[in-house]
């Protein structure tokens, strides 16, 4: 940060120029008084006149010395003020830097808190959704029960298929038996049917055996 003196060089240069001008005027007056004293001494003027001129010289010299001391004290005061200003400036910049770091840290903490809150909300939402479904043990038991029902139904289906095949064979035997019974009652038609029907020894033997079993039942 620029100092006030650096920010406004014209305001700082005006007092310096004024001070140099006054010092120049005082130095010029001292030179004139001293030259006049030297002339008086050279011309061997009266002692009273030389003494009075000497007083003027010492007066101007004292005034110039006073101004120099005043300027020295002012410079020292300005230096102290400048040092104090620089110290305050450094302290202020340090505080600004700390405030900036704290602000960045707070931003990071705020972002972290927002993300944490978001995760908690997501977790709570999923927890509520999971709570709507039954427990795994209950689901596993239900699945096992369904598997057992499927096995029972499969066994009943297999048994029904076997019974259907048995009934189908019995029906075929019964049909064959009826055909044979009709043939025995009408021999002429049976001979014609036997000639027109192809021979099948295996089917005949199966049919006979099944017919016997049917007759036995």
PDB file of N, CA, C and O in Angstrom, residues 4-33:
ATOM      1  N   UNK A   4       0.877   8.060   2.180  1.00  0.00           N
ATOM      2  CA  UNK A   4       0.284   9.317   1.763  1.00  0.00           C
ATOM      3  C   UNK A   4       1.285  10.220   1.074  1.00  0.00           C
ATOM      4  O   UNK A   4       0.950  10.954   0.161  1.00  0.00           O
ATOM      5  N   UNK A   5       2.568  10.193   1.548  1.00  0.00           N
ATOM      6  CA  UNK A   5       3.582  11.036   0.937  1.00  0.00           C
ATOM      7  C   UNK A   5       3.850  10.615  -0.488  1.00  0.00           C
ATOM      8  O   UNK A   5       4.015  11.440  -1.393  1.00  0.00           O
ATOM      9  N   UNK A   6       3.878   9.281  -0.725  1.00  0.00           N
ATOM     10  CA  UNK A   6       4.095   8.781  -2.077  1.00  0.00           C
ATOM     11  C   UNK A   6       2.876   9.002  -2.940  1.00  0.00           C
ATOM     12  O   UNK A   6       2.984   9.177  -4.151  1.00  0.00           O
ATOM     13  N   UNK A   7       1.698   8.989  -2.322  1.00  0.00           N
ATOM     14  CA  UNK A   7       0.480   9.165  -3.095  1.00  0.00           C
ATOM     15  C   UNK A   7       0.336  10.595  -3.590  1.00  0.00           C
ATOM     16  O   UNK A   7      -0.237  10.845  -4.635  1.00  0.00           O
ATOM     17  N   UNK A   8       0.855  11.570  -2.805  1.00  0.00           N
ATOM     18  CA  UNK A   8       0.724  12.980  -3.177  1.00  0.00           C
ATOM     19  C   UNK A   8       2.105  13.641  -3.113  1.00  0.00           C
ATOM     20  O   UNK A   8       2.460  14.279  -2.115  1.00  0.00           O
ATOM     21  N   UNK A   9       2.941  13.486  -4.146  1.00  0.00           N
ATOM     22  CA  UNK A   9       4.292  14.042  -4.114  1.00  0.00           C
ATOM     23  C   UNK A   9       4.310  15.560  -4.110  1.00  0.00           C
ATOM     24  O   UNK A   9       5.217  16.173  -3.568  1.00  0.00           O
ATOM     25  N   UNK A  10       3.315  16.213  -4.709  1.00  0.00           N
ATOM     26  CA  UNK A  10       3.301  17.676  -4.748  1.00  0.00           C
ATOM     27  C   UNK A  10       3.135  18.265  -3.357  1.00  0.00           C
ATOM     28  O   UNK A  10       3.762  19.268  -3.002  1.00  0.00           O
ATOM     29  N   UNK A  11       2.250  17.606  -2.536  1.00  0.00           N
ATOM     30  CA  UNK A  11       2.037  18.098  -1.178  1.00  0.00           C
ATOM     31  C   UNK A  11       3.289  17.923  -0.330  1.00  0.00           C
ATOM     32  O   UNK A  11       3.543  18.693   0.597  1.00  0.00           O
ATOM     33  N   UNK A  12       4.078  16.876  -0.589  1.00  0.00           N
ATOM     34  CA  UNK A  12       5.313  16.669   0.155  1.00  0.00           C
ATOM     35  C   UNK A  12       6.414  17.617  -0.330  1.00  0.00           C
ATOM     36  O   UNK A  12       7.229  18.079   0.468  1.00  0.00           O
ATOM     37  N   UNK A  13       6.464  17.894  -1.623  1.00  0.00           N
ATOM     38  CA  UNK A  13       7.527  18.742  -2.164  1.00  0.00           C
ATOM     39  C   UNK A  13       7.370  20.204  -1.817  1.00  0.00           C
ATOM     40  O   UNK A  13       8.371  20.934  -1.706  1.00  0.00           O
ATOM     41  N   UNK A  14       6.144  20.685  -1.607  1.00  0.00           N
ATOM     42  CA  UNK A  14       5.921  22.109  -1.308  1.00  0.00           C
ATOM     43  C   UNK A  14       6.575  22.533   0.005  1.00  0.00           C
ATOM     44  O   UNK A  14       7.292  23.547   0.041  1.00  0.00           O
ATOM     45  N   UNK A  15       6.401  21.801   1.111  1.00  0.00           N
ATOM     46  CA  UNK A  15       7.087  22.212   2.351  1.00  0.00           C
ATOM     47  C   UNK A  15       8.598  22.154   2.233  1.00  0.00           C
ATOM     48  O   UNK A  15       9.300  23.002   2.808  1.00  0.00           O
ATOM     49  N   UNK A  16       9.110  21.177   1.512  1.00  0.00           N
ATOM     50  CA  UNK A  16      10.565  21.082   1.355  1.00  0.00           C
ATOM     51  C   UNK A  16      11.099  22.279   0.579  1.00  0.00           C
ATOM     52  O   UNK A  16      12.128  22.875   0.932  1.00  0.00           O
ATOM     53  N   UNK A  17      10.392  22.626  -0.484  1.00  0.00           N
ATOM     54  CA  UNK A  17      10.825  23.799  -1.270  1.00  0.00           C
ATOM     55  C   UNK A  17      10.770  25.068  -0.430  1.00  0.00           C
ATOM     56  O   UNK A  17      11.676  25.929  -0.502  1.00  0.00           O
ATOM     57  N   UNK A  18       9.701  25.180   0.368  1.00  0.00           N
ATOM     58  CA  UNK A  18       9.586  26.361   1.242  1.00  0.00           C
ATOM     59  C   UNK A  18      10.712  26.393   2.273  1.00  0.00           C
ATOM     60  O   UNK A  18      11.292  27.465   2.547  1.00  0.00           O
ATOM     61  N   UNK A  19      11.043  25.240   2.826  1.00  0.00           N
ATOM     62  CA  UNK A  19      12.123  25.186   3.814  1.00  0.00           C
ATOM     63  C   UNK A  19      13.469  25.528   3.176  1.00  0.00           C
ATOM     64  O   UNK A  19      14.267  26.286   3.735  1.00  0.00           O
ATOM     65  N   UNK A  20      13.734  25.006   2.003  1.00  0.00           N
ATOM     66  CA  UNK A  20      14.991  25.317   1.311  1.00  0.00           C
ATOM     67  C   UNK A  20      15.073  26.800   0.958  1.00  0.00           C
ATOM     68  O   UNK A  20      16.167  27.407   1.027  1.00  0.00           O
ATOM     69  N   UNK A  21      13.922  27.345   0.598  1.00  0.00           N
ATOM     70  CA  UNK A  21      13.909  28.784   0.277  1.00  0.00           C
ATOM     71  C   UNK A  21      14.241  29.616   1.515  1.00  0.00           C
ATOM     72  O   UNK A  21      15.048  30.563   1.444  1.00  0.00           O
ATOM     73  N   UNK A  22      13.663  29.265   2.661  1.00  0.00           N
ATOM     74  CA  UNK A  22      13.964  30.011   3.884  1.00  0.00           C
ATOM     75  C   UNK A  22      15.411  29.833   4.294  1.00  0.00           C
ATOM     76  O   UNK A  22      16.064  30.771   4.744  1.00  0.00           O
ATOM     77  N   UNK A  23      15.928  28.608   4.156  1.00  0.00           N
ATOM     78  CA  UNK A  23      17.337  28.386   4.481  1.00  0.00           C
ATOM     79  C   UNK A  23      18.250  29.184   3.549  1.00  0.00           C
ATOM     80  O   UNK A  23      19.276  29.751   3.981  1.00  0.00           O
ATOM     81  N   UNK A  24      17.862  29.242   2.281  1.00  0.00           N
ATOM     82  CA  UNK A  24      18.668  30.020   1.337  1.00  0.00           C
ATOM     83  C   UNK A  24      18.663  31.498   1.684  1.00  0.00           C
ATOM     84  O   UNK A  24      19.705  32.184   1.635  1.00  0.00           O
ATOM     85  N   UNK A  25      17.464  31.987   2.069  1.00  0.00           N
ATOM     86  CA  UNK A  25      17.368  33.407   2.459  1.00  0.00           C
ATOM     87  C   UNK A  25      18.195  33.670   3.702  1.00  0.00           C
ATOM     88  O   UNK A  25      18.940  34.677   3.802  1.00  0.00           O
ATOM     89  N   UNK A  26      18.086  32.796   4.696  1.00  0.00           N
ATOM     90  CA  UNK A  26      18.852  32.972   5.937  1.00  0.00           C
ATOM     91  C   UNK A  26      20.348  32.903   5.662  1.00  0.00           C
ATOM     92  O   UNK A  26      21.147  33.682   6.215  1.00  0.00           O
ATOM     93  N   UNK A  27      20.756  31.942   4.825  1.00  0.00           N
ATOM     94  CA  UNK A  27      22.183  31.822   4.484  1.00  0.00           C
ATOM     95  C   UNK A  27      22.665  33.064   3.738  1.00  0.00           C
ATOM     96  O   UNK A  27      23.787  33.555   3.966  1.00  0.00           O
ATOM     97  N   UNK A  28      21.795  33.576   2.861  1.00  0.00           N
ATOM     98  CA  UNK A  28      22.173  34.786   2.116  1.00  0.00           C
ATOM     99  C   UNK A  28      22.320  35.978   3.050  1.00  0.00           C
ATOM    100  O   UNK A  28      23.287  36.774   2.942  1.00  0.00           O
ATOM    101  N   UNK A  29      21.399  36.115   3.981  1.00  0.00           N
ATOM    102  CA  UNK A  29      21.496  37.218   4.946  1.00  0.00           C
ATOM    103  C   UNK A  29      22.724  37.072   5.824  1.00  0.00           C
ATOM    104  O   UNK A  29      23.426  38.056   6.113  1.00  0.00           O
ATOM    105  N   UNK A  30      23.026  35.838   6.247  1.00  0.00           N
ATOM    106  CA  UNK A  30      24.224  35.600   7.061  1.00  0.00           C
ATOM    107  C   UNK A  30      25.484  35.947   6.275  1.00  0.00           C
ATOM    108  O   UNK A  30      26.427  36.544   6.819  1.00  0.00           O
ATOM    109  N   UNK A  31      25.483  35.589   4.997  1.00  0.00           N
ATOM    110  CA  UNK A  31      26.662  35.917   4.153  1.00  0.00           C
ATOM    111  C   UNK A  31      26.833  37.415   4.026  1.00  0.00           C
ATOM    112  O   UNK A  31      27.976  37.942   4.124  1.00  0.00           O
ATOM    113  N   UNK A  32      25.742  38.146   3.836  1.00  0.00           N
ATOM    114  CA  UNK A  32      25.848  39.599   3.723  1.00  0.00           C
ATOM    115  C   UNK A  32      26.345  40.223   5.017  1.00  0.00           C
ATOM    116  O   UNK A  32      27.227  41.122   4.995  1.00  0.00           O
ATOM    117  N   UNK A  33      25.786  39.767   6.124  1.00  0.00           N
ATOM    118  CA  UNK A  33      26.227  40.316   7.414  1.00  0.00           C
ATOM    119  C   UNK A  33      27.687  39.994   7.675  1.00  0.00           C
ATOM    120  O   UNK A  33      28.453  40.833   8.192  1.00  0.00           O
TER     121      UNK A  33
END
